[in-house]
Short mmCIF file of C-alpha atoms in Angstrom, two decimals:
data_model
loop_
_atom_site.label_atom_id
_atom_site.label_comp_id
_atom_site.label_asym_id
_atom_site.label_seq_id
_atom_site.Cartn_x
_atom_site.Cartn_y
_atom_site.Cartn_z
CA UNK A 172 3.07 6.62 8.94
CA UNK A 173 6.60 5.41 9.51
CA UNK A 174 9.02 3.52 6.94
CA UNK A 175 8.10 -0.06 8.55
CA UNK A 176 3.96 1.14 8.09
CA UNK A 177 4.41 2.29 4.56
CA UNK A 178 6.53 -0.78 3.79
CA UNK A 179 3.58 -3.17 4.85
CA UNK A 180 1.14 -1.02 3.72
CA UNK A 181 2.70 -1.36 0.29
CA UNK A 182 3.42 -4.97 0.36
CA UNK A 183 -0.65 -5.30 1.65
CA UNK A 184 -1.12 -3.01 -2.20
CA UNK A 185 0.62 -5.24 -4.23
CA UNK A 186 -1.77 -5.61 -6.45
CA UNK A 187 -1.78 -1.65 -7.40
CA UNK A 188 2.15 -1.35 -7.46
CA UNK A 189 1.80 -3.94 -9.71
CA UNK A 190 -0.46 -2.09 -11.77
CA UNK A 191 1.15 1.09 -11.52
CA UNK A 192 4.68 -0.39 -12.85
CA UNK A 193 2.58 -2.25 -15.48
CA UNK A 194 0.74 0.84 -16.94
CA UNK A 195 3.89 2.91 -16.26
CA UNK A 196 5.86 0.39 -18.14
CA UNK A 197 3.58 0.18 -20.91
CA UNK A 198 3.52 3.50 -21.15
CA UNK A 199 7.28 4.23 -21.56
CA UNK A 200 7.64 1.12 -24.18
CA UNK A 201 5.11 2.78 -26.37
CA UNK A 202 6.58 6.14 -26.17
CA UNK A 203 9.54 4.52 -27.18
CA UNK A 204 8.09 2.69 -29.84
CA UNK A 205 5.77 5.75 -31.32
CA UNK A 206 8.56 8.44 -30.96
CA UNK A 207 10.70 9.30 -33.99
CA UNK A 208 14.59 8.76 -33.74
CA UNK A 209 16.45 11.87 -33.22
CA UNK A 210 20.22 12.39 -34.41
CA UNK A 211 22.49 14.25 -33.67
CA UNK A 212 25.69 16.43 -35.42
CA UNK A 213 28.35 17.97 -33.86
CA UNK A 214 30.79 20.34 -35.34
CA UNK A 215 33.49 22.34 -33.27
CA UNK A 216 34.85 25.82 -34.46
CA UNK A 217 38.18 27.46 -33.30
CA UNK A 218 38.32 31.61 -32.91
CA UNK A 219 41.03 33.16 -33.37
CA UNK A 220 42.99 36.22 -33.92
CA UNK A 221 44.28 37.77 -37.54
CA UNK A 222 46.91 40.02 -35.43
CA UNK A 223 49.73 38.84 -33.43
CA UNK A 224 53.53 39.48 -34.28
CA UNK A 225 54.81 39.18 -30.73
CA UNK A 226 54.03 37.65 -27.41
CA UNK A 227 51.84 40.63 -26.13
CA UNK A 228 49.93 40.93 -29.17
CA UNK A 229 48.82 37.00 -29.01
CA UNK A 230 47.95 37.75 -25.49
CA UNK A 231 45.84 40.50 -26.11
CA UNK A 232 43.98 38.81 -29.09
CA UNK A 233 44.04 35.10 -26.84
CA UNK A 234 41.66 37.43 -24.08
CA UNK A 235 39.87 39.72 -27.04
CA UNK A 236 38.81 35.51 -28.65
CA UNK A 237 37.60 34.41 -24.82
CA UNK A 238 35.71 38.03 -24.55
CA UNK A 239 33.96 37.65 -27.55
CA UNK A 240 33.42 34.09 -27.65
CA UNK A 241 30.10 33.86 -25.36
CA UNK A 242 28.18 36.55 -27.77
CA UNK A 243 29.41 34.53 -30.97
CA UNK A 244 27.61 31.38 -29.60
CA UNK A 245 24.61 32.99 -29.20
CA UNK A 246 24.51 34.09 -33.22
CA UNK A 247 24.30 30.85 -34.13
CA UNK A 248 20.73 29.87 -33.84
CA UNK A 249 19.67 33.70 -35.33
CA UNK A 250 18.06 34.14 -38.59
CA UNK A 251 21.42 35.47 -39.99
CA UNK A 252 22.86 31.53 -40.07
CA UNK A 253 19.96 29.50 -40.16
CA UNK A 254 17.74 31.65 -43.18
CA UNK A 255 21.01 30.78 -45.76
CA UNK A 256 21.04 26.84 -44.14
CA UNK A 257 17.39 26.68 -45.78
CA UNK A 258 17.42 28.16 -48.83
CA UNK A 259 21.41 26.70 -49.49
CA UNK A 260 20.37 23.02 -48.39
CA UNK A 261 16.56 23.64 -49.43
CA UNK A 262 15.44 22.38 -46.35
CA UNK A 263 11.18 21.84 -46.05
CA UNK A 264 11.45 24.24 -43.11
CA UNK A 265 11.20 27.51 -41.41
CA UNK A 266 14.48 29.61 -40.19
CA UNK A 267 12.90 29.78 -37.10
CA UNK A 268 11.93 25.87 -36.85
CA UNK A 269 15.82 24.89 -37.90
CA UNK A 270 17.06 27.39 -34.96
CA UNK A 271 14.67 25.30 -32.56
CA UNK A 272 17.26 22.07 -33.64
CA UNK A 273 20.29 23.87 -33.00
CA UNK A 274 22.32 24.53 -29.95
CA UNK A 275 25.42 26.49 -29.42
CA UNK A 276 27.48 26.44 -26.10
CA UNK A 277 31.46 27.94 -25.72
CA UNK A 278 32.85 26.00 -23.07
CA UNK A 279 34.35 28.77 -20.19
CA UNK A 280 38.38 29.81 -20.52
CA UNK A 281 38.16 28.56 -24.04
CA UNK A 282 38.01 30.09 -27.94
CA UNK A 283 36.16 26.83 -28.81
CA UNK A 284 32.49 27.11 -29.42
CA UNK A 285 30.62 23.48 -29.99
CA UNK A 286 27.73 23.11 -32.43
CA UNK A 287 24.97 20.81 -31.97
CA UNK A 288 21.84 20.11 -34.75
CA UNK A 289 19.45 17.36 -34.37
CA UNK A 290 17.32 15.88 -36.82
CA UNK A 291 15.23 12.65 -37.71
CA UNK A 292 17.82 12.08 -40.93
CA UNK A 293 21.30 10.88 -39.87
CA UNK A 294 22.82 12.12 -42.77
CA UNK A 295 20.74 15.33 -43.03
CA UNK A 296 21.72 16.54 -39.55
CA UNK A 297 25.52 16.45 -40.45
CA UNK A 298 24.92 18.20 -43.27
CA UNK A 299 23.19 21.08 -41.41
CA UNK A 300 25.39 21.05 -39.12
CA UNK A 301 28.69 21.68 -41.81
CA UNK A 302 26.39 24.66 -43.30
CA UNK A 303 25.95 26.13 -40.44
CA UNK A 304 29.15 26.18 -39.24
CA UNK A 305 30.34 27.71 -42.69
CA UNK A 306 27.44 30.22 -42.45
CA UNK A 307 28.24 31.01 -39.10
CA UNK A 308 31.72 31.99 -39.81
CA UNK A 309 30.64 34.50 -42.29
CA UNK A 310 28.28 36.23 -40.33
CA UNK A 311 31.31 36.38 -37.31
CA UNK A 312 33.56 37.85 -39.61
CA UNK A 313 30.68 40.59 -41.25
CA UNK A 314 29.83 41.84 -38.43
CA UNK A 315 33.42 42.42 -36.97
CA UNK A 316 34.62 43.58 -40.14
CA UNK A 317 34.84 47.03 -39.53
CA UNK A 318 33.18 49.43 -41.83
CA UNK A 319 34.68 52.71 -43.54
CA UNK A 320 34.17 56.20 -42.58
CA UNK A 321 33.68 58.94 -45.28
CA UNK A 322 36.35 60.33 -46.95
CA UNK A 323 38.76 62.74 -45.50
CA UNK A 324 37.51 61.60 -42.02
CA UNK A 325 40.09 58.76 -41.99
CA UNK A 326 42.67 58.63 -43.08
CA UNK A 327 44.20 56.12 -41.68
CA UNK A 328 41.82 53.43 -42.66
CA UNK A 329 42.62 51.01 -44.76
CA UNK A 330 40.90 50.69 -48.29
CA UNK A 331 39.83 47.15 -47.56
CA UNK A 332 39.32 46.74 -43.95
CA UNK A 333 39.09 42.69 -42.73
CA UNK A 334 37.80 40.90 -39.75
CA UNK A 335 40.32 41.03 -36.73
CA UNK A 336 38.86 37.32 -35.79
CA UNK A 337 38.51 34.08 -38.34
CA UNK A 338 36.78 31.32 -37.39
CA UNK A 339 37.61 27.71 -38.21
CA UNK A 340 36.46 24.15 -37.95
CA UNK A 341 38.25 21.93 -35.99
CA UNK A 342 35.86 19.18 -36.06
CA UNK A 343 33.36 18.59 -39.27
CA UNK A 344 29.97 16.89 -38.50
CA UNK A 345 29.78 13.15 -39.39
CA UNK A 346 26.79 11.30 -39.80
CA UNK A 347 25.79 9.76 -35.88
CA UNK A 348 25.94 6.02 -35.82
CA UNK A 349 22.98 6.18 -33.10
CA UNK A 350 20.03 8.20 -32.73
CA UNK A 351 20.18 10.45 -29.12
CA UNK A 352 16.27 9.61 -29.00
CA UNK A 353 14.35 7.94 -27.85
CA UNK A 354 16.55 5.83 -25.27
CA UNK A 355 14.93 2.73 -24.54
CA UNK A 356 16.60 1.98 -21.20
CA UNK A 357 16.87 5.36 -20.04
CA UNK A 358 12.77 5.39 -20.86
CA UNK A 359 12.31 1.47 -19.13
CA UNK A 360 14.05 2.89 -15.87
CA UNK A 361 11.94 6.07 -16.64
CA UNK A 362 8.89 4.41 -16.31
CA UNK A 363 9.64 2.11 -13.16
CA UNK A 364 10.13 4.88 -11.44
CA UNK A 365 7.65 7.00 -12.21
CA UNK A 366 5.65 3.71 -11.43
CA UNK A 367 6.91 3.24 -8.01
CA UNK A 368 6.42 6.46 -7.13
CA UNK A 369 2.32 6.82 -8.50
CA UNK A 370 1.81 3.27 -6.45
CA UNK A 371 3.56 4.66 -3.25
CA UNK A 372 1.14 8.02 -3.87
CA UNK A 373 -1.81 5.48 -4.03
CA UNK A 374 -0.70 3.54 -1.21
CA UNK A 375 0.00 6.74 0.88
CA UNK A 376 -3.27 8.35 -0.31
CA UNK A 377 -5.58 5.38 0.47
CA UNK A 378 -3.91 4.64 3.73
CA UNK A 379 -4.52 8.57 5.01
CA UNK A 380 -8.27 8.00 4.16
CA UNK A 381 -8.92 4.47 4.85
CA UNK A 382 -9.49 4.32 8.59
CA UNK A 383 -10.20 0.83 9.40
CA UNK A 384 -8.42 -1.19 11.81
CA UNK A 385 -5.49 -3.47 10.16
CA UNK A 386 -3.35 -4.08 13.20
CA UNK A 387 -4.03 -5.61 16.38
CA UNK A 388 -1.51 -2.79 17.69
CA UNK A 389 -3.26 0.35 15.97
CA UNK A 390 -6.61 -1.46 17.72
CA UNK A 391 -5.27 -1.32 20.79
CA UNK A 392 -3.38 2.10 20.57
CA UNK A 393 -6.90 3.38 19.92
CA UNK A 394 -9.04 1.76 22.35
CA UNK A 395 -6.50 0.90 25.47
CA UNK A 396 -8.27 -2.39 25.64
CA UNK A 397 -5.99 -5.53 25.59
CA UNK A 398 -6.59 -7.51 22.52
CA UNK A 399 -7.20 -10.52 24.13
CA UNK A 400 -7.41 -12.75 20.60
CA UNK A 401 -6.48 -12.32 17.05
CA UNK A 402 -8.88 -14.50 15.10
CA UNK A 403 -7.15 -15.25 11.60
CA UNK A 404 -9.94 -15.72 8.21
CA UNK A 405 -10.52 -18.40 6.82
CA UNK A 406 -12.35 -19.41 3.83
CA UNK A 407 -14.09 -22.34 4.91
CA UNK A 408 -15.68 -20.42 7.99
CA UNK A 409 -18.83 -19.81 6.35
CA UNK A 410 -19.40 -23.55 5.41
CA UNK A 411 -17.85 -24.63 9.00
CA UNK A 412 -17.97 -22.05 11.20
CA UNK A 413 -17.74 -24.33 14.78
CA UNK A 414 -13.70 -24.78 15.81
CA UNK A 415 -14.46 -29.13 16.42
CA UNK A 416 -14.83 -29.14 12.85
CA UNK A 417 -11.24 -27.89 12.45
CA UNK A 418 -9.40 -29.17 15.72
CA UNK A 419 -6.14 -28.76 14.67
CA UNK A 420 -6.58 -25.23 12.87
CA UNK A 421 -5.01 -21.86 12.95
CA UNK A 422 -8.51 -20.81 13.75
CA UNK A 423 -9.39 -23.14 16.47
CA UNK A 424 -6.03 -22.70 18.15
CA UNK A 425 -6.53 -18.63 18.37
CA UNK A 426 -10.23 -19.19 19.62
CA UNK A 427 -7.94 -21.53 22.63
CA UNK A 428 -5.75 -18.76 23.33
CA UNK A 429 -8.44 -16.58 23.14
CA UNK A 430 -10.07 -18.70 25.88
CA UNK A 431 -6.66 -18.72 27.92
CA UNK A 432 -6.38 -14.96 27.67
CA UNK A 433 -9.53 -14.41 29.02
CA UNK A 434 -9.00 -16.50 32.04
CA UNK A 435 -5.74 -14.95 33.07
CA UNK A 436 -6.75 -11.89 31.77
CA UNK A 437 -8.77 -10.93 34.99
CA UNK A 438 -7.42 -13.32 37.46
CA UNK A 439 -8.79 -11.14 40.57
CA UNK A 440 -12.17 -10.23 39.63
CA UNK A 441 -13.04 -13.65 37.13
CA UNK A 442 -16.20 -12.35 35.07
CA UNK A 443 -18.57 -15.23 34.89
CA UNK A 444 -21.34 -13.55 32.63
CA UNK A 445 -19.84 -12.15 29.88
CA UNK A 446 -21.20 -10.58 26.38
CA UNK A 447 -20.57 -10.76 23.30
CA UNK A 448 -21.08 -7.57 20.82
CA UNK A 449 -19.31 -5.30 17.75
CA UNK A 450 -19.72 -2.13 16.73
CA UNK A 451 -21.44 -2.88 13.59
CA UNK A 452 -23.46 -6.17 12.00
CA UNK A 453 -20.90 -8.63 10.07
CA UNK A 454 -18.08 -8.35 12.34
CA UNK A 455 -18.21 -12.03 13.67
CA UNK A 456 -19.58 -11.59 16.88
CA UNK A 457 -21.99 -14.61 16.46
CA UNK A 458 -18.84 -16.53 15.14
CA UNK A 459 -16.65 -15.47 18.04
CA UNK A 460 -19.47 -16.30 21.05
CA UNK A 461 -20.05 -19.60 19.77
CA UNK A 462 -16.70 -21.02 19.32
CA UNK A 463 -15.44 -19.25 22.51
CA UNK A 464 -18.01 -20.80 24.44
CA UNK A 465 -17.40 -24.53 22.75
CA UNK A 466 -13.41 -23.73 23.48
CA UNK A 467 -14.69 -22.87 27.16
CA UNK A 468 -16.23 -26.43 27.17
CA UNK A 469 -13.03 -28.26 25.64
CA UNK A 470 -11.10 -26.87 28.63
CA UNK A 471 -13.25 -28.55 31.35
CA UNK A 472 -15.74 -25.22 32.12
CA UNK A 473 -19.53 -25.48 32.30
CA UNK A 474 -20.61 -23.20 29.75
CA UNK A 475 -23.54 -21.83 29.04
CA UNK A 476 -24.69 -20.02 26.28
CA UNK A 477 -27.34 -17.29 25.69
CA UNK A 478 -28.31 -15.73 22.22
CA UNK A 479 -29.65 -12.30 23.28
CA UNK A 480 -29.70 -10.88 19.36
CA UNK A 481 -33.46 -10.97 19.87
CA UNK A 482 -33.59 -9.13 16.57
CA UNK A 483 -31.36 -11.56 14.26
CA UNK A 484 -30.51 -14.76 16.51
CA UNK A 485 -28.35 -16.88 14.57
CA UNK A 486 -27.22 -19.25 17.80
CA UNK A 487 -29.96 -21.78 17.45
CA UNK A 488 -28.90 -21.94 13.06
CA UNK A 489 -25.27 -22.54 14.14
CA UNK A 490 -26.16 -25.74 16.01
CA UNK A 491 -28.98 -26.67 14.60
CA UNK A 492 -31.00 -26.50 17.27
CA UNK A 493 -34.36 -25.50 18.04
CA UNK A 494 -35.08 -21.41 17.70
CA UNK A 495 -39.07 -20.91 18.61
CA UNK A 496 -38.21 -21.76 22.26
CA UNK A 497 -35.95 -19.76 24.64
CA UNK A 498 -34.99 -16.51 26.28
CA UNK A 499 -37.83 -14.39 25.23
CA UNK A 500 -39.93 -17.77 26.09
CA UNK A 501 -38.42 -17.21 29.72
CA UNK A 502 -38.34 -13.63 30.30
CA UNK A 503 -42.19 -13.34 29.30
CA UNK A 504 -42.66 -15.99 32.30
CA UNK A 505 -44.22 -18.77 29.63
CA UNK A 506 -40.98 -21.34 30.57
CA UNK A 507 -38.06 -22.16 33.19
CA UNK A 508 -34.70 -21.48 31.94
CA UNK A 509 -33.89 -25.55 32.30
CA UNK A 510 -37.10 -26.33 30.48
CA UNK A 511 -36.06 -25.00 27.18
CA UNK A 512 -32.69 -25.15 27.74
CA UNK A 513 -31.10 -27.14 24.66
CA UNK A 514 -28.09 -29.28 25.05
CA UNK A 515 -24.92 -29.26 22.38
CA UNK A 516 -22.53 -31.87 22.56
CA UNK A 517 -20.74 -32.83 25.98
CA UNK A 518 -21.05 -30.04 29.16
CA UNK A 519 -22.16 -26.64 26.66
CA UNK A 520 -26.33 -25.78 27.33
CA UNK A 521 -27.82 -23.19 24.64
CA UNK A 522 -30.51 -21.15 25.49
CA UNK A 523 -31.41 -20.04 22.24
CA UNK A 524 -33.52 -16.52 21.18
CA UNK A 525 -36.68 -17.36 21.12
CA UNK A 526 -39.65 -16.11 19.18
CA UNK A 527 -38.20 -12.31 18.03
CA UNK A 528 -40.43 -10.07 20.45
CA UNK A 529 -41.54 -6.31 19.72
CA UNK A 530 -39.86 -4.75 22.53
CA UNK A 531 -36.25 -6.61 21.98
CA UNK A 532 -34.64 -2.92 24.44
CA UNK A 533 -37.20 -3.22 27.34
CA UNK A 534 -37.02 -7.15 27.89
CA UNK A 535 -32.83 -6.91 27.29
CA UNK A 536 -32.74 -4.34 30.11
CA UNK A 537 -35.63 -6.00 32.56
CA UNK A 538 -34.78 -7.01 35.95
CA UNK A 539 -36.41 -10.21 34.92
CA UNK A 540 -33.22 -10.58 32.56
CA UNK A 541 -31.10 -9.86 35.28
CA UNK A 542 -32.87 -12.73 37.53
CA UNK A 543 -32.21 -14.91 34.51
CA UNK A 544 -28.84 -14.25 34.33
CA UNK A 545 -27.89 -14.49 37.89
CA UNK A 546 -29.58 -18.13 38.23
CA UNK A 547 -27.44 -19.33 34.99
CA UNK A 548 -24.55 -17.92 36.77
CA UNK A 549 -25.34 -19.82 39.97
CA UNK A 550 -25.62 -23.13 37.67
CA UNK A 551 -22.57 -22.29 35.09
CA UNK A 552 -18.86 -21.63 35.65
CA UNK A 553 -19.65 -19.23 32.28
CA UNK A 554 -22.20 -17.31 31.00
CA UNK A 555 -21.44 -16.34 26.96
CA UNK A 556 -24.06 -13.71 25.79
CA UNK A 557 -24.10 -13.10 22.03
CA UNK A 558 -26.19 -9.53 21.58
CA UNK A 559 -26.73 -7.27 18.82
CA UNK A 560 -24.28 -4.81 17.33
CA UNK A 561 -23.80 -1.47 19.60
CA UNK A 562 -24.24 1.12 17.03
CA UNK A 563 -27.94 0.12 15.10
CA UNK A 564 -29.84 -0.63 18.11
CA UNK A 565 -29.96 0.01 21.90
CA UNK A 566 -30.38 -3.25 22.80
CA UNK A 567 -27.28 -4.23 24.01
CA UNK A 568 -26.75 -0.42 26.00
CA UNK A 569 -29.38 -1.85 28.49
CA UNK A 570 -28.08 -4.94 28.81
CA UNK A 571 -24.48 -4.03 29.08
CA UNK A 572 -24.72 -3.02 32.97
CA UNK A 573 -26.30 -6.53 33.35
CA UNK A 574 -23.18 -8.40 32.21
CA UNK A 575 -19.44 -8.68 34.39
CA UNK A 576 -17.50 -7.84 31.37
CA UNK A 577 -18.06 -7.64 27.77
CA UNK A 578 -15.83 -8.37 24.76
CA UNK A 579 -15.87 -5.94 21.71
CA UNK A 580 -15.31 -7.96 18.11
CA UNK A 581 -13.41 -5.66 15.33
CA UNK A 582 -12.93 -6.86 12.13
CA UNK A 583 -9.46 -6.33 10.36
CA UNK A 584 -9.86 -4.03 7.73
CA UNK A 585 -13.71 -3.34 8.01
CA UNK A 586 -14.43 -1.48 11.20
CA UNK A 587 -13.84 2.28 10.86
CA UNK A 588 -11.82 3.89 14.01
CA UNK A 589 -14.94 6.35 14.96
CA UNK A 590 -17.57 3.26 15.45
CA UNK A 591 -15.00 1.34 17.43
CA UNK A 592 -14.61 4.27 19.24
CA UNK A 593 -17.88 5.62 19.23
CA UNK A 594 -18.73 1.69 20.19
CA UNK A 595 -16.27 1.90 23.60
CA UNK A 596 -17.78 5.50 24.41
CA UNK A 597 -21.03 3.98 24.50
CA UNK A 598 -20.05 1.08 26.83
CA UNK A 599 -18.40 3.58 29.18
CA UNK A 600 -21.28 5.55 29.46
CA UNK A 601 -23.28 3.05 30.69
CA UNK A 602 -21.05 1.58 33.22
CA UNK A 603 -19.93 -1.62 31.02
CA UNK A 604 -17.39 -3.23 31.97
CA UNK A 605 -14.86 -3.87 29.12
CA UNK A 606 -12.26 -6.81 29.18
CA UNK A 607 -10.44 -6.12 25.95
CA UNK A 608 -11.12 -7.01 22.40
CA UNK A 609 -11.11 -9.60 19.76
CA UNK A 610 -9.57 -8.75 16.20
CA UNK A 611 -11.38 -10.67 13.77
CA UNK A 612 -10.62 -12.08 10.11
CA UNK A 613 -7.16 -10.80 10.46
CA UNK A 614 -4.79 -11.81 7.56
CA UNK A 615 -3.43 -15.40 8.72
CA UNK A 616 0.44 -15.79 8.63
CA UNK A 617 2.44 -16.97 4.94
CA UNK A 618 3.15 -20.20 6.90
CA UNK A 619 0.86 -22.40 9.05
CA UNK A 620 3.28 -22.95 11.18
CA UNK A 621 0.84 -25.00 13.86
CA UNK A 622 0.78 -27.52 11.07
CA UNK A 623 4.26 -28.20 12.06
CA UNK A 624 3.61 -30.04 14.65
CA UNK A 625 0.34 -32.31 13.70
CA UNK A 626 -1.69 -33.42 16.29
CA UNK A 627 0.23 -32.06 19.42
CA UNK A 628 0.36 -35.10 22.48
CA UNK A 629 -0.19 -37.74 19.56
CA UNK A 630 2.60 -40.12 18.49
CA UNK A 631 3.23 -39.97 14.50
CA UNK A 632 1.45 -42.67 12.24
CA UNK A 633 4.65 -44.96 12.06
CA UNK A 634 5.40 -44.99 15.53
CA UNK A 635 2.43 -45.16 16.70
CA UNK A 636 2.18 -48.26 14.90
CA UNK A 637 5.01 -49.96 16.28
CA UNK A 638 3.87 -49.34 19.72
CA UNK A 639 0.30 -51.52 18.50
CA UNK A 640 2.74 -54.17 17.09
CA UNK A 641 4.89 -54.36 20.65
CA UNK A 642 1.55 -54.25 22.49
CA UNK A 643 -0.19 -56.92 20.71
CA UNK A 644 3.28 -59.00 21.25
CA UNK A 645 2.87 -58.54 24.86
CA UNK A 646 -0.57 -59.75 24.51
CA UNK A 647 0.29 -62.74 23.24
CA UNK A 648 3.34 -63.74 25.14
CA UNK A 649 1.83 -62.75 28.64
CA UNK A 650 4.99 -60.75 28.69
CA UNK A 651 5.63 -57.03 30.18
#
């Protein structure tokens, strides 16, 4: 998936990045809101030197301070400093506990070492952090006090032998204004992050196992078919599913370039019979045969069209029309084609099902239905076929060889990639012939931008208007 995929694939998802950043959101407000405020103390200490008469000797104890300086930060948080913190500021805690709350650090090329204590009391952690800082000191200076040998041994030592190093405080801890936790912001951008990036895992993750068809491109990347028509959903389908309900629709206007496509879209070897058929049942395939044949009609063509879904024919329930009398009527020899042929409007002939039969695969595959279809072919510019779905039944396998070219109907977002392609496999095998396909109940565009223009060829209400006025005139006056 490339940048421009995952960006559409994420703005399809809007509803779960919305989630995600509402949950993650959530989430970081009430850590916010639950956690305890943390402050925090600093105090800074200075090493230095008790030696030093001349220039060398502050030289030598400048680099002895920076030598030792690392190792003194680490004493801080030991049981030596913290133990006397407790018991001195009678703290309702553990040595080890306080030592968790402290950190030391001594900045490099420096004799400075900064003190840090945190605590939920403002005050309280300032205090700690002065006691420590004291207690620290003494420990530093113990333990490089140097201790005296036995006597007679040396001689030279000193009686009362001091630290070489004292330690003061350059900077005493204050109260904090602020806590250092929690951070609201720092927690708000926290969470719309870690938002952003569960709803782009989602995305990702349901995009890598989702394998329908979204895109008339990935369709035909996968099949090499030309999509001859994108068909857009709408939501009043189901209650008007026949384009002359809607003339000036987005729908009816892709079932008309649907119609031109096909035309131009085998301009040497014009199919005249050609079916009508999906992978799988609720795909639109009905739908599309109908309103491609009454679109065929619009544009002048004698149409004519057959519903050979012997198992679920839904032709003659479109139209209203009669459903007991029809193909399986003629292929059993009972009726002529023209006798129960059923008319629909101006120029389009229906010849519907018929009474379902028990063999739906042997009469679909008879040469009696290949008779049938070569008269309507001698009597119709086009011959529409609406069968059953490929993968359920073998009904439309046999009659595939029968037709000049066959359309396959995907629907956006619902057809898995194996049964279209399992669907085109099967067509192949068998020596169909297909023209391309028809993407079905794709998302229609943010803008109806056919709407724009109204009724196309027809003057607009006010002018039109005007042009009555100037004719009546004309009328009356005998004038041109």
């Amino acid at each position: 998936m490339d940048l421009h995929g995952f960006l559409k694939a994420l703005a399809r998802s809007w509803v779960t990045v919305a989630v995600c950043l509402v949950l993650a959101v959530g989430a970081a407000l009430a850590v916010t809101n639950l956690s305890a405020p943390v402050y925090a103390a600093d105090t800074q200490l200075f090493v230095a030197t008790r030696s030093g008469e001349d220039t060398a000797q502050l030289s030598q104890g400048q680099s002895f301070s920076q030598a030792r300086v690392q190792s003194y930060a680490a004493i801080v948080p030991t049981r030596q400093v913290t133990g006397p913190v407790v018991r001195e500021l009678k703290l309702r805690t553990t040595a080890e506990e306080l030592a968790s709350r402290i950190t030391a650090e001594a900045p490099p090329n420096t004799v400075l070492i900064n003190i840090t204590v945190r605590d939920s009391d403002r005050k309280r952690a300032a205090e700690i952090a002065n006691a420590v800082a004291a207690h620290f000191s003494a420990v530093v200076e113990r333990l490089e006090t140097p201790r005296p040998m036995g006597p007679g041994r040396e001689a030279d030592t000193p009686p009362d032998p001091v630290s070489p190093v004292s330690l003061g405080v350059t900077e005493h801890a204050v109260a904090p204004a602020a806590p250092v936790s929690p951070r609201p912001l720092l927690n708000l951008v926290g969470g719309v992050c870690v938002g952003l990036l569960l709803a782009a895992g989602l995305v990702v993750l349901r995009e890598t196992l989702d394998t329908t068809l979204k895109t008339s491109q990935a369709l035909g990347e996968l099949t090499g078919l030309p999509g001859l028509g994108a068909i857009p959903y709408d939501k009043s389908a189901p209650a008007q599913p026949l384009i002359t309900a809607a003339r000036h629709s987005q729908r009816a206007e892709a079932f008309r370039k649907l119609r031109t496509n096909l035309q131009f879209a085998q301009v040497d070897d014009r199919p005249q019979i050609i079916m009508v058929t999906s992978s799988v049942p609720g795909e639109g395939k009905t739908n599309t045969s109908v309103n491609l044949a009454l679109s065929l009609v619009e544009a002048g063509v004698s149409t004519c069209l057959v519903d050979a879904d012997l198992r679920r024919p839904c032709v003659a329930e479109t139209f209203g029309l009669v459903q007991d009398a029809g193909l399986t009527t003629v292929l059993i020899g009972q009726a002529r084609a023209e006798d129960v042929m059923q008319q629909v409007g101006k120029g389009l002939s229906v010849l519907a099902g018929g009474a379902v039969p028990p063999n739906p695969t042997e009469l679909l595959a008879s040469a009696r239905m290949n008779e049938v279809l070569h008269d309507l072919a001698n009597t119709y510019e086009a011959v529409i076929i609406d069968t059953a779905p490929l993968l359920p039944v073998a009904d439309t396998i046999g009659l595939a060889p029968l037709a000049q070219g066959t359309l396959l109907v995907v629907r956006a977002s619902k057809t898995s990639r194996d049964q279209v392609r399992t669907a085109t496999e099967a067509l192949e095998q068998v020596g169909g012939r297909l023209l391309g396909t028809v993407f079905n109940m794709v998302a229609p565009p943010k803008s109806d931008r056919y709407g724009a223009y109204g009724a196309y060829g027809e003057l607009p209400a006010p002018r039109l208007a005007a042009h009555q006025k100037e004719a009546t005139v004309m009328d009356l006056t005998g004038e041109k």
